[in-house]
Each structure stands twice: as C-alpha cells, then as structure tokens.
C-alpha cells in the first residue's frame, strides 16, 4: 500500500436544507465535527436528526448548503463544489460504510472488496489476496464466493466494512455499521475500528443508536433536529 498522509477531516458550520415541491427541510443546522488521526468519534441522535446527512457531507457525497469541509486544513467542499472532481480523493482517503450495504449485486463478496482496490490502481491478484484477508478478519473468510443476494443483511454489512477498509483509508465514515449485527459480531466490528484508530492512526466516525459502544469513542456528537446538543459529561 502506498504511504498515507495523516490529516484531520474537519466539518465546519455545515447546514443542509432540502427543498422540493414547496417543502423545505433543514436536515442539518451549523453542524461541526473534527475527525483527527487515531480517534473514534461517535454521532448519536434520534431518527431524522441529521446523522446520515452530516456523514454524507463529511464524506464528500453531498455538498452543504452552507459551511465547508476541510482536509489537512484546506477547504475541499463547500456549497456548489463539484463532487465528481473529488472522486479520486475519496477513493484514496475515505472509507464509507453506508446505512444500507450498497454492494454491487452482480459481483461476489470478494470481488466487491477487490474492485475498490483495483479502481485505485492495485493489481487484480494483490487486490484479491487483501480482500480475502479483510473478509477473514470480519468473520467472512468462507463467504467470498457468494453474491450479495446469497448473504444475510449483517453479512452484507460486513462485506461493506471490508470494502471500506480496502484502500487503507485515512478516514472511515460508518453509518450504523453494527445495526444489522448480533452483539458479538457488532463488538468485533467496533474492535476492528478501535484497533485501526490505535494502530494505523485512522480517523473514524461511527453513527450509532447503540449506547453500548460509547466506551469505544474518544468523543461524541449528539444531534437533535439537525442541531448539535451541548457536550455533556457521560
Ligand atoms: N433528499 C432529501 N430530501 C428531503 N429531505 C431529506 C432528504 N434526505 C434527508 N432528508 C430529511 O433530513 C432529515 C435528516 O435526515 P437524515 O437521514 O440525516 O437523518 P438520520 O439522523 O440519519 O436518521 P436515521 O437514524 O433514521 O437514519 C430528515 O428529516 C429527513 O427526512
Ligand atoms: Mg441515517
């Protein structure tokens, strides 16, 4: 793997307003977040509070209506930014675990993980070897030849986590990565994240409803109706 640059991803005063057919929804109002190397940040809050919106903006998959996203101190996304131009940056630096697994249906589990590396210039053989190791680390070592439709929701989610780790990202953004997993497997995923933060200095952000994982977080952002709640002692 090529050398990684360690840098913080910073979301500054970001708002997102959705307007359609006369309705106006403020999904997020002036949310701020700094994801530093070697830390795990939790985002919690009720359904509809803006967690996914914040993650999509931090992950350069949506532009904000106001505010900006910085990497290494430089603005990389702001209102009107062309996100297509950031595709190579996203591939090199960001690992995304979506709320729904989002796997490519006509590729096997192993191919879903390997293709993320091949698109980043890694050779097929090397990509497949690493895909096998990542799937094994997530307890999916014997399911690489299966297609997504042959896997349970939780298994698909673990393939998508392996895919997010594939390019040794600087930052991992995970939206409810443990929601479809039972207690033991969910804990395994949180341990993988904690280990990546501690050993590889990855900056990790996890959206979760599950209070069990609070012990894995270095810091926590609580959202309600698109607004950050004041930090409370836990
Ligand atoms: N494309 C869209 N158009 C209009 N409104 C949207 C859109 N996407 C999200 N919203 C609204 O923005 C608000 C925040 O949504 P978001 O998906 O960020 O919530 P969430 O905290 O992730 O919820 P959940 O826990 O259910 O996943 C909600 O009221 C939602 O209905
Ligand atoms: Mg969500």
PDB file of C-alpha atoms and ligand atoms in Angstrom:
ATOM      1  CA  UNK A   1       0.000   0.000   0.000  1.00  0.00           C
ATOM      2  CA  UNK A   2       1.209   3.492  -0.709  1.00  0.00           C
ATOM      3  CA  UNK A   3       2.198   5.785   2.140  1.00  0.00           C
ATOM      4  CA  UNK A   4      -0.746   7.540   3.715  1.00  0.00           C
ATOM      5  CA  UNK A   5      -0.925  11.116   4.736  1.00  0.00           C
ATOM      6  CA  UNK A   6      -2.384  11.616   8.162  1.00  0.00           C
ATOM      7  CA  UNK A   7      -4.679  14.589   8.310  1.00  0.00           C
ATOM      8  CA  UNK A   8      -7.800  15.679  10.077  1.00  0.00           C
ATOM      9  CA  UNK A   9     -11.100  15.909   8.246  1.00  0.00           C
ATOM     10  CA  UNK A  10     -12.999  18.881   9.518  1.00  0.00           C
ATOM     11  CA  UNK A  11     -16.627  19.823   9.010  1.00  0.00           C
ATOM     12  CA  UNK A  12     -17.187  23.476   9.808  1.00  0.00           C
ATOM     13  CA  UNK A  13     -20.585  25.076  10.465  1.00  0.00           C
ATOM     14  CA  UNK A  14     -22.298  22.928   7.913  1.00  0.00           C
ATOM     15  CA  UNK A  15     -26.001  23.220   7.128  1.00  0.00           C
ATOM     16  CA  UNK A  16     -28.115  21.283   4.697  1.00  0.00           C
ATOM     17  CA  UNK A  17     -31.528  22.363   3.533  1.00  0.00           C
ATOM     18  CA  UNK A  18     -33.551  20.176   1.196  1.00  0.00           C
ATOM     19  CA  UNK A  19     -36.096  21.984  -0.930  1.00  0.00           C
ATOM     20  CA  UNK A  20     -38.574  20.171  -3.111  1.00  0.00           C
ATOM     21  CA  UNK A  21     -42.118  20.820  -4.333  1.00  0.00           C
ATOM     22  CA  UNK A  22     -42.712  23.674  -1.946  1.00  0.00           C
ATOM     23  CA  UNK A  23     -41.386  21.928   1.166  1.00  0.00           C
ATOM     24  CA  UNK A  24     -38.225  22.923   2.961  1.00  0.00           C
ATOM     25  CA  UNK A  25     -36.438  20.591   5.375  1.00  0.00           C
ATOM     26  CA  UNK A  26     -33.480  21.695   7.448  1.00  0.00           C
ATOM     27  CA  UNK A  27     -31.688  18.354   7.781  1.00  0.00           C
ATOM     28  CA  UNK A  28     -28.667  19.872   9.469  1.00  0.00           C
ATOM     29  CA  UNK A  29     -28.037  23.287  11.041  1.00  0.00           C
ATOM     30  CA  UNK A  30     -24.494  24.502  11.596  1.00  0.00           C
ATOM     31  CA  UNK A  31     -23.001  21.111  12.460  1.00  0.00           C
ATOM     32  CA  UNK A  32     -19.253  20.988  13.183  1.00  0.00           C
ATOM     33  CA  UNK A  33     -17.006  17.986  13.628  1.00  0.00           C
ATOM     34  CA  UNK A  34     -13.264  17.325  13.631  1.00  0.00           C
ATOM     35  CA  UNK A  35     -12.077  13.814  12.875  1.00  0.00           C
ATOM     36  CA  UNK A  36      -8.446  13.567  13.957  1.00  0.00           C
ATOM     37  CA  UNK A  37      -5.985  10.759  13.179  1.00  0.00           C
ATOM     38  CA  UNK A  38      -6.157   7.967  15.742  1.00  0.00           C
ATOM     39  CA  UNK A  39      -9.557   8.862  17.156  1.00  0.00           C
ATOM     40  CA  UNK A  40     -13.006   7.300  17.105  1.00  0.00           C
ATOM     41  CA  UNK A  41     -15.888   9.794  17.115  1.00  0.00           C
ATOM     42  CA  UNK A  42     -19.476   8.737  17.725  1.00  0.00           C
ATOM     43  CA  UNK A  43     -22.509  10.503  16.258  1.00  0.00           C
ATOM     44  CA  UNK A  44     -25.733   9.745  18.081  1.00  0.00           C
ATOM     45  CA  UNK A  45     -29.267  11.092  17.926  1.00  0.00           C
ATOM     46  CA  UNK A  46     -32.843  10.094  17.112  1.00  0.00           C
ATOM     47  CA  UNK A  47     -34.093   9.090  13.671  1.00  0.00           C
ATOM     48  CA  UNK A  48     -34.219  12.090  11.335  1.00  0.00           C
ATOM     49  CA  UNK A  49     -31.800  14.166  13.433  1.00  0.00           C
ATOM     50  CA  UNK A  50     -29.312  14.620  10.573  1.00  0.00           C
ATOM     51  CA  UNK A  51     -26.697  11.926  11.254  1.00  0.00           C
ATOM     52  CA  UNK A  52     -26.595  10.492   7.739  1.00  0.00           C
ATOM     53  CA  UNK A  53     -26.731  13.978   6.244  1.00  0.00           C
ATOM     54  CA  UNK A  54     -23.665  15.002   8.263  1.00  0.00           C
ATOM     55  CA  UNK A  55     -21.793  11.864   7.239  1.00  0.00           C
ATOM     56  CA  UNK A  56     -22.654  12.306   3.552  1.00  0.00           C
ATOM     57  CA  UNK A  57     -21.338  15.869   3.634  1.00  0.00           C
ATOM     58  CA  UNK A  58     -18.186  14.853   5.552  1.00  0.00           C
ATOM     59  CA  UNK A  59     -17.694  12.015   3.047  1.00  0.00           C
ATOM     60  CA  UNK A  60     -17.969  14.391   0.060  1.00  0.00           C
ATOM     61  CA  UNK A  61     -21.051  12.630  -1.263  1.00  0.00           C
ATOM     62  CA  UNK A  62     -23.297  15.663  -0.711  1.00  0.00           C
ATOM     63  CA  UNK A  63     -22.477  19.351  -0.788  1.00  0.00           C
ATOM     64  CA  UNK A  64     -23.507  21.549   2.113  1.00  0.00           C
ATOM     65  CA  UNK A  65     -25.989  24.418   1.727  1.00  0.00           C
ATOM     66  CA  UNK A  66     -23.671  26.465   3.964  1.00  0.00           C
ATOM     67  CA  UNK A  67     -20.335  25.837   5.656  1.00  0.00           C
ATOM     68  CA  UNK A  68     -17.316  23.866   4.469  1.00  0.00           C
ATOM     69  CA  UNK A  69     -15.340  20.639   4.743  1.00  0.00           C
ATOM     70  CA  UNK A  70     -11.569  20.786   5.170  1.00  0.00           C
ATOM     71  CA  UNK A  71      -8.871  18.155   4.849  1.00  0.00           C
ATOM     72  CA  UNK A  72      -5.417  18.882   6.154  1.00  0.00           C
ATOM     73  CA  UNK A  73      -6.570  22.468   6.821  1.00  0.00           C
ATOM     74  CA  UNK A  74      -7.624  23.091   3.220  1.00  0.00           C
ATOM     75  CA  UNK A  75     -11.202  23.550   2.043  1.00  0.00           C
ATOM     76  CA  UNK A  76     -12.221  20.634  -0.180  1.00  0.00           C
ATOM     77  CA  UNK A  77     -16.001  21.007  -0.246  1.00  0.00           C
ATOM     78  CA  UNK A  78     -18.327  23.987   0.072  1.00  0.00           C
ATOM     79  CA  UNK A  79     -21.716  24.964  -1.392  1.00  0.00           C
ATOM     80  CA  UNK A  80     -21.611  24.404  -5.140  1.00  0.00           C
ATOM     81  CA  UNK A  81     -18.481  22.206  -5.111  1.00  0.00           C
ATOM     82  CA  UNK A  82     -18.281  19.642  -7.921  1.00  0.00           C
ATOM     83  CA  UNK A  83     -18.173  16.375  -6.042  1.00  0.00           C
ATOM     84  CA  UNK A  84     -17.370  14.369  -9.175  1.00  0.00           C
ATOM     85  CA  UNK A  85     -13.977  16.074  -9.246  1.00  0.00           C
ATOM     86  CA  UNK A  86     -13.274  14.666  -5.772  1.00  0.00           C
ATOM     87  CA  UNK A  87     -13.767  11.036  -6.746  1.00  0.00           C
ATOM     88  CA  UNK A  88     -10.048  10.204  -6.776  1.00  0.00           C
ATOM     89  CA  UNK A  89      -9.555  11.918  -3.435  1.00  0.00           C
ATOM     90  CA  UNK A  90     -12.478   9.998  -1.957  1.00  0.00           C
ATOM     91  CA  UNK A  91     -11.112   6.709  -3.247  1.00  0.00           C
ATOM     92  CA  UNK A  92      -7.636   7.365  -1.853  1.00  0.00           C
ATOM     93  CA  UNK A  93      -8.574   8.757   1.552  1.00  0.00           C
ATOM     94  CA  UNK A  94     -12.102   7.874   2.600  1.00  0.00           C
ATOM     95  CA  UNK A  95     -13.737   4.585   3.515  1.00  0.00           C
ATOM     96  CA  UNK A  96     -17.509   4.714   3.657  1.00  0.00           C
ATOM     97  CA  UNK A  97     -19.869   2.216   5.296  1.00  0.00           C
ATOM     98  CA  UNK A  98     -23.401   3.130   4.226  1.00  0.00           C
ATOM     99  CA  UNK A  99     -26.526   2.618   6.300  1.00  0.00           C
ATOM    100  CA  UNK A 100     -27.576   0.085   3.643  1.00  0.00           C
ATOM    101  CA  UNK A 101     -24.743  -2.193   2.485  1.00  0.00           C
ATOM    102  CA  UNK A 102     -24.862  -0.898  -1.122  1.00  0.00           C
ATOM    103  CA  UNK A 103     -22.926  -3.815  -2.631  1.00  0.00           C
ATOM    104  CA  UNK A 104     -22.720  -4.378  -6.372  1.00  0.00           C
ATOM    105  CA  UNK A 105     -25.259  -7.192  -6.885  1.00  0.00           C
ATOM    106  CA  UNK A 106     -23.539  -8.907  -9.824  1.00  0.00           C
ATOM    107  CA  UNK A 107     -20.155  -9.183  -8.099  1.00  0.00           C
ATOM    108  CA  UNK A 108     -19.208 -11.741  -5.433  1.00  0.00           C
ATOM    109  CA  UNK A 109     -18.352 -10.593  -1.909  1.00  0.00           C
ATOM    110  CA  UNK A 110     -14.624 -10.914  -2.669  1.00  0.00           C
ATOM    111  CA  UNK A 111     -14.992  -9.004  -5.952  1.00  0.00           C
ATOM    112  CA  UNK A 112     -16.966  -6.241  -4.210  1.00  0.00           C
ATOM    113  CA  UNK A 113     -13.998  -5.690  -1.879  1.00  0.00           C
ATOM    114  CA  UNK A 114     -11.289  -6.214  -4.515  1.00  0.00           C
ATOM    115  CA  UNK A 115     -12.799  -3.824  -7.050  1.00  0.00           C
ATOM    116  CA  UNK A 116     -12.415  -0.918  -4.633  1.00  0.00           C
ATOM    117  CA  UNK A 117      -8.641  -1.549  -4.730  1.00  0.00           C
ATOM    118  CA  UNK A 118      -8.491  -2.248  -8.474  1.00  0.00           C
ATOM    119  CA  UNK A 119     -10.197   1.096  -9.155  1.00  0.00           C
ATOM    120  CA  UNK A 120      -7.397   2.602  -7.084  1.00  0.00           C
ATOM    121  CA  UNK A 121      -4.702   1.022  -9.272  1.00  0.00           C
ATOM    122  CA  UNK A 122      -3.954  -2.181  -7.317  1.00  0.00           C
ATOM    123  CA  UNK A 123      -3.408  -5.309  -9.448  1.00  0.00           C
ATOM    124  CA  UNK A 124      -6.070  -7.994  -9.517  1.00  0.00           C
ATOM    125  CA  UNK A 125      -4.079 -10.669  -7.682  1.00  0.00           C
ATOM    126  CA  UNK A 126      -2.927  -8.381  -4.913  1.00  0.00           C
ATOM    127  CA  UNK A 127      -6.419  -6.934  -4.545  1.00  0.00           C
ATOM    128  CA  UNK A 128      -7.928 -10.388  -4.205  1.00  0.00           C
ATOM    129  CA  UNK A 129      -5.360 -11.508  -1.655  1.00  0.00           C
ATOM    130  CA  UNK A 130      -6.084  -8.475   0.511  1.00  0.00           C
ATOM    131  CA  UNK A 131      -9.854  -8.845   0.025  1.00  0.00           C
ATOM    132  CA  UNK A 132      -9.568 -12.397   1.379  1.00  0.00           C
ATOM    133  CA  UNK A 133      -7.655 -11.208   4.438  1.00  0.00           C
ATOM    134  CA  UNK A 134     -10.114  -8.400   5.153  1.00  0.00           C
ATOM    135  CA  UNK A 135     -13.132 -10.686   4.815  1.00  0.00           C
ATOM    136  CA  UNK A 136     -11.470 -13.219   7.130  1.00  0.00           C
ATOM    137  CA  UNK A 137     -10.801 -10.525   9.731  1.00  0.00           C
ATOM    138  CA  UNK A 138     -14.538  -9.816   9.738  1.00  0.00           C
ATOM    139  CA  UNK A 139     -15.512 -13.469  10.088  1.00  0.00           C
ATOM    140  CA  UNK A 140     -16.461 -13.763   6.400  1.00  0.00           C
ATOM    141  CA  UNK A 141     -13.437 -15.728   5.163  1.00  0.00           C
ATOM    142  CA  UNK A 142     -15.528 -18.606   3.791  1.00  0.00           C
ATOM    143  CA  UNK A 143     -18.162 -16.460   2.030  1.00  0.00           C
ATOM    144  CA  UNK A 144     -16.047 -14.616  -0.526  1.00  0.00           C
ATOM    145  CA  UNK A 145     -17.545 -16.513  -3.481  1.00  0.00           C
ATOM    146  CA  UNK A 146     -21.127 -15.633  -2.537  1.00  0.00           C
ATOM    147  CA  UNK A 147     -23.145 -12.929  -4.246  1.00  0.00           C
ATOM    148  CA  UNK A 148     -24.818 -10.274  -2.050  1.00  0.00           C
ATOM    149  CA  UNK A 149     -28.265 -11.860  -2.593  1.00  0.00           C
ATOM    150  CA  UNK A 150     -26.885 -15.050  -1.007  1.00  0.00           C
ATOM    151  CA  UNK A 151     -25.815 -13.221   2.162  1.00  0.00           C
ATOM    152  CA  UNK A 152     -27.827 -12.017   5.151  1.00  0.00           C
ATOM    153  CA  UNK A 153     -28.124  -8.295   5.857  1.00  0.00           C
ATOM    154  CA  UNK A 154     -25.466  -8.494   8.567  1.00  0.00           C
ATOM    155  CA  UNK A 155     -23.128 -10.470   6.303  1.00  0.00           C
ATOM    156  CA  UNK A 156     -23.570  -7.920   3.525  1.00  0.00           C
ATOM    157  CA  UNK A 157     -22.800  -5.183   6.033  1.00  0.00           C
ATOM    158  CA  UNK A 158     -19.536  -6.920   6.986  1.00  0.00           C
ATOM    159  CA  UNK A 159     -18.558  -7.146   3.300  1.00  0.00           C
ATOM    160  CA  UNK A 160     -19.219  -3.417   3.008  1.00  0.00           C
ATOM    161  CA  UNK A 161     -16.996  -2.805   6.043  1.00  0.00           C
ATOM    162  CA  UNK A 162     -14.214  -4.859   4.413  1.00  0.00           C
ATOM    163  CA  UNK A 163     -14.689  -2.727   1.289  1.00  0.00           C
ATOM    164  CA  UNK A 164     -14.404   0.473   3.339  1.00  0.00           C
ATOM    165  CA  UNK A 165     -11.076  -0.734   4.776  1.00  0.00           C
ATOM    166  CA  UNK A 166      -9.719  -1.912   1.414  1.00  0.00           C
ATOM    167  CA  UNK A 167      -7.658   1.109   0.408  1.00  0.00           C
ATOM    168  CA  UNK A 168      -6.203   1.674   3.866  1.00  0.00           C
ATOM    169  CA  UNK A 169      -8.179   4.919   4.233  1.00  0.00           C
ATOM    170  CA  UNK A 170      -7.150   7.965   6.220  1.00  0.00           C
ATOM    171  CA  UNK A 171     -10.729   8.437   7.399  1.00  0.00           C
ATOM    172  CA  UNK A 172     -13.546   5.910   7.854  1.00  0.00           C
ATOM    173  CA  UNK A 173     -17.156   7.118   7.970  1.00  0.00           C
ATOM    174  CA  UNK A 174     -19.563   4.415   9.091  1.00  0.00           C
ATOM    175  CA  UNK A 175     -23.341   4.837   9.209  1.00  0.00           C
ATOM    176  CA  UNK A 176     -24.907   2.393  11.679  1.00  0.00           C
ATOM    177  CA  UNK A 177     -22.333  -0.292  10.823  1.00  0.00           C
ATOM    178  CA  UNK A 178     -23.481  -2.588  13.612  1.00  0.00           C
ATOM    179  CA  UNK A 179     -27.261  -2.194  13.268  1.00  0.00           C
ATOM    180  CA  UNK A 180     -27.739  -5.491  11.435  1.00  0.00           C
ATOM    181  CA  UNK A 181     -25.265  -7.466  13.581  1.00  0.00           C
ATOM    182  CA  UNK A 182     -25.744  -9.500  16.744  1.00  0.00           C
ATOM    183  CA  UNK A 183     -23.912  -8.473  19.928  1.00  0.00           C
ATOM    184  CA  UNK A 184     -20.715 -10.485  19.389  1.00  0.00           C
ATOM    185  CA  UNK A 185     -20.261  -9.518  15.755  1.00  0.00           C
ATOM    186  CA  UNK A 186     -21.126  -5.901  16.443  1.00  0.00           C
ATOM    187  CA  UNK A 187     -18.450  -5.806  19.113  1.00  0.00           C
ATOM    188  CA  UNK A 188     -15.972  -7.380  16.678  1.00  0.00           C
ATOM    189  CA  UNK A 189     -16.603  -4.512  14.245  1.00  0.00           C
ATOM    190  CA  UNK A 190     -16.143  -1.873  16.948  1.00  0.00           C
ATOM    191  CA  UNK A 191     -12.881  -3.590  17.996  1.00  0.00           C
ATOM    192  CA  UNK A 192     -11.651  -3.536  14.383  1.00  0.00           C
ATOM    193  CA  UNK A 193     -12.381   0.218  14.255  1.00  0.00           C
ATOM    194  CA  UNK A 194     -10.703   0.896  17.600  1.00  0.00           C
ATOM    195  CA  UNK A 195      -7.679  -1.149  16.518  1.00  0.00           C
ATOM    196  CA  UNK A 196      -7.385   0.770  13.220  1.00  0.00           C
ATOM    197  CA  UNK A 197      -7.502   4.063  15.082  1.00  0.00           C
ATOM    198  CA  UNK A 198      -4.882   2.942  17.614  1.00  0.00           C
ATOM    199  CA  UNK A 199      -2.510   1.050  15.316  1.00  0.00           C
ATOM    200  CA  UNK A 200      -2.911   2.842  11.950  1.00  0.00           C
ATOM    201  CA  UNK A 201      -3.962   6.273  13.185  1.00  0.00           C
ATOM    202  CA  UNK A 202      -7.135   6.153  11.113  1.00  0.00           C
ATOM    203  CA  UNK A 203      -9.735   8.830  11.933  1.00  0.00           C
ATOM    204  CA  UNK A 204     -13.030   7.034  12.453  1.00  0.00           C
ATOM    205  CA  UNK A 205     -16.566   8.343  12.708  1.00  0.00           C
ATOM    206  CA  UNK A 206     -19.382   5.974  13.665  1.00  0.00           C
ATOM    207  CA  UNK A 207     -23.086   6.806  13.607  1.00  0.00           C
ATOM    208  CA  UNK A 208     -24.915   4.596  16.072  1.00  0.00           C
ATOM    209  CA  UNK A 209     -28.068   4.237  18.102  1.00  0.00           C
ATOM    210  CA  UNK A 210     -26.360   1.771  20.376  1.00  0.00           C
ATOM    211  CA  UNK A 211     -25.222   3.101  23.758  1.00  0.00           C
ATOM    212  CA  UNK A 212     -23.057   0.004  24.268  1.00  0.00           C
ATOM    213  CA  UNK A 213     -20.320   1.477  22.075  1.00  0.00           C
ATOM    214  CA  UNK A 214     -19.808   4.700  23.982  1.00  0.00           C
ATOM    215  CA  UNK A 215     -16.705   3.189  25.631  1.00  0.00           C
ATOM    216  CA  UNK A 216     -15.085   2.931  22.183  1.00  0.00           C
ATOM    217  CA  UNK A 217     -15.453   6.660  21.466  1.00  0.00           C
ATOM    218  CA  UNK A 218     -12.892   9.362  22.175  1.00  0.00           C
ATOM    219  CA  UNK A 219     -15.614  11.937  21.626  1.00  0.00           C
ATOM    220  CA  UNK A 220     -19.274  12.047  20.808  1.00  0.00           C
ATOM    221  CA  UNK A 221     -21.553  14.405  18.899  1.00  0.00           C
ATOM    222  CA  UNK A 222     -25.230  14.311  19.802  1.00  0.00           C
ATOM    223  CA  UNK A 223     -27.715  15.613  17.217  1.00  0.00           C
ATOM    224  CA  UNK A 224     -31.357  16.550  17.652  1.00  0.00           C
ATOM    225  CA  UNK A 225     -33.455  18.039  14.836  1.00  0.00           C
ATOM    226  CA  UNK A 226     -30.288  18.786  12.874  1.00  0.00           C
ATOM    227  CA  UNK A 227     -28.633  20.628  15.749  1.00  0.00           C
ATOM    228  CA  UNK A 228     -25.714  19.572  17.913  1.00  0.00           C
ATOM    229  CA  UNK A 229     -26.573  19.299  21.593  1.00  0.00           C
ATOM    230  CA  UNK A 230     -24.136  20.772  24.081  1.00  0.00           C
ATOM    231  CA  UNK A 231     -21.465  18.328  25.194  1.00  0.00           C
ATOM    232  CA  UNK A 232     -22.458  16.634  28.434  1.00  0.00           C
ATOM    233  CA  UNK A 233     -20.381  14.628  30.816  1.00  0.00           C
ATOM    234  CA  UNK A 234     -21.176  10.930  30.304  1.00  0.00           C
TER     235      UNK A 234
HETATM  236  N1  LIG B   1     -33.049  14.027  -0.071  1.00  0.00           N
HETATM  237  C1  LIG B   1     -33.812  14.511   0.906  1.00  0.00           C
HETATM  238  N2  LIG B   1     -34.847  15.336   0.632  1.00  0.00           N
HETATM  239  C2  LIG B   1     -35.618  15.855   1.602  1.00  0.00           C
HETATM  240  N3  LIG B   1     -35.410  15.633   2.923  1.00  0.00           N
HETATM  241  C3  LIG B   1     -34.403  14.829   3.260  1.00  0.00           C
HETATM  242  C4  LIG B   1     -33.542  14.213   2.290  1.00  0.00           C
HETATM  243  N4  LIG B   1     -32.612  13.469   2.930  1.00  0.00           N
HETATM  244  C5  LIG B   1     -32.884  13.602   4.244  1.00  0.00           C
HETATM  245  N5  LIG B   1     -33.942  14.404   4.443  1.00  0.00           N
HETATM  246  C6  LIG B   1     -34.504  14.795   5.748  1.00  0.00           C
HETATM  247  O1  LIG B   1     -33.482  15.328   6.551  1.00  0.00           O
HETATM  248  C7  LIG B   1     -33.639  14.944   7.902  1.00  0.00           C
HETATM  249  C8  LIG B   1     -32.367  14.255   8.386  1.00  0.00           C
HETATM  250  O2  LIG B   1     -32.223  13.024   7.701  1.00  0.00           O
HETATM  251  P1  LIG B   1     -31.038  12.007   7.995  1.00  0.00           P
HETATM  252  O3  LIG B   1     -31.154  10.905   7.004  1.00  0.00           O
HETATM  253  O4  LIG B   1     -29.762  12.766   8.043  1.00  0.00           O
HETATM  254  O5  LIG B   1     -31.405  11.502   9.468  1.00  0.00           O
HETATM  255  P2  LIG B   1     -30.725  10.358  10.375  1.00  0.00           P
HETATM  256  O6  LIG B   1     -30.357  11.005  11.666  1.00  0.00           O
HETATM  257  O7  LIG B   1     -29.656   9.683   9.614  1.00  0.00           O
HETATM  258  O8  LIG B   1     -31.943   9.354  10.626  1.00  0.00           O
HETATM  259  P3  LIG B   1     -31.955   7.746  10.795  1.00  0.00           P
HETATM  260  O9  LIG B   1     -31.470   7.467  12.194  1.00  0.00           O
HETATM  261  O10 LIG B   1     -33.402   7.387  10.610  1.00  0.00           O
HETATM  262  O11 LIG B   1     -31.075   7.148   9.740  1.00  0.00           O
HETATM  263  C9  LIG B   1     -34.891  14.072   7.941  1.00  0.00           C
HETATM  264  O12 LIG B   1     -35.976  14.862   8.349  1.00  0.00           O
HETATM  265  C10 LIG B   1     -35.044  13.623   6.509  1.00  0.00           C
HETATM  266  O13 LIG B   1     -36.402  13.359   6.209  1.00  0.00           O
HETATM  267 MG1  LIG B   2     -29.416   7.761   8.891  1.00  0.00          MG
END
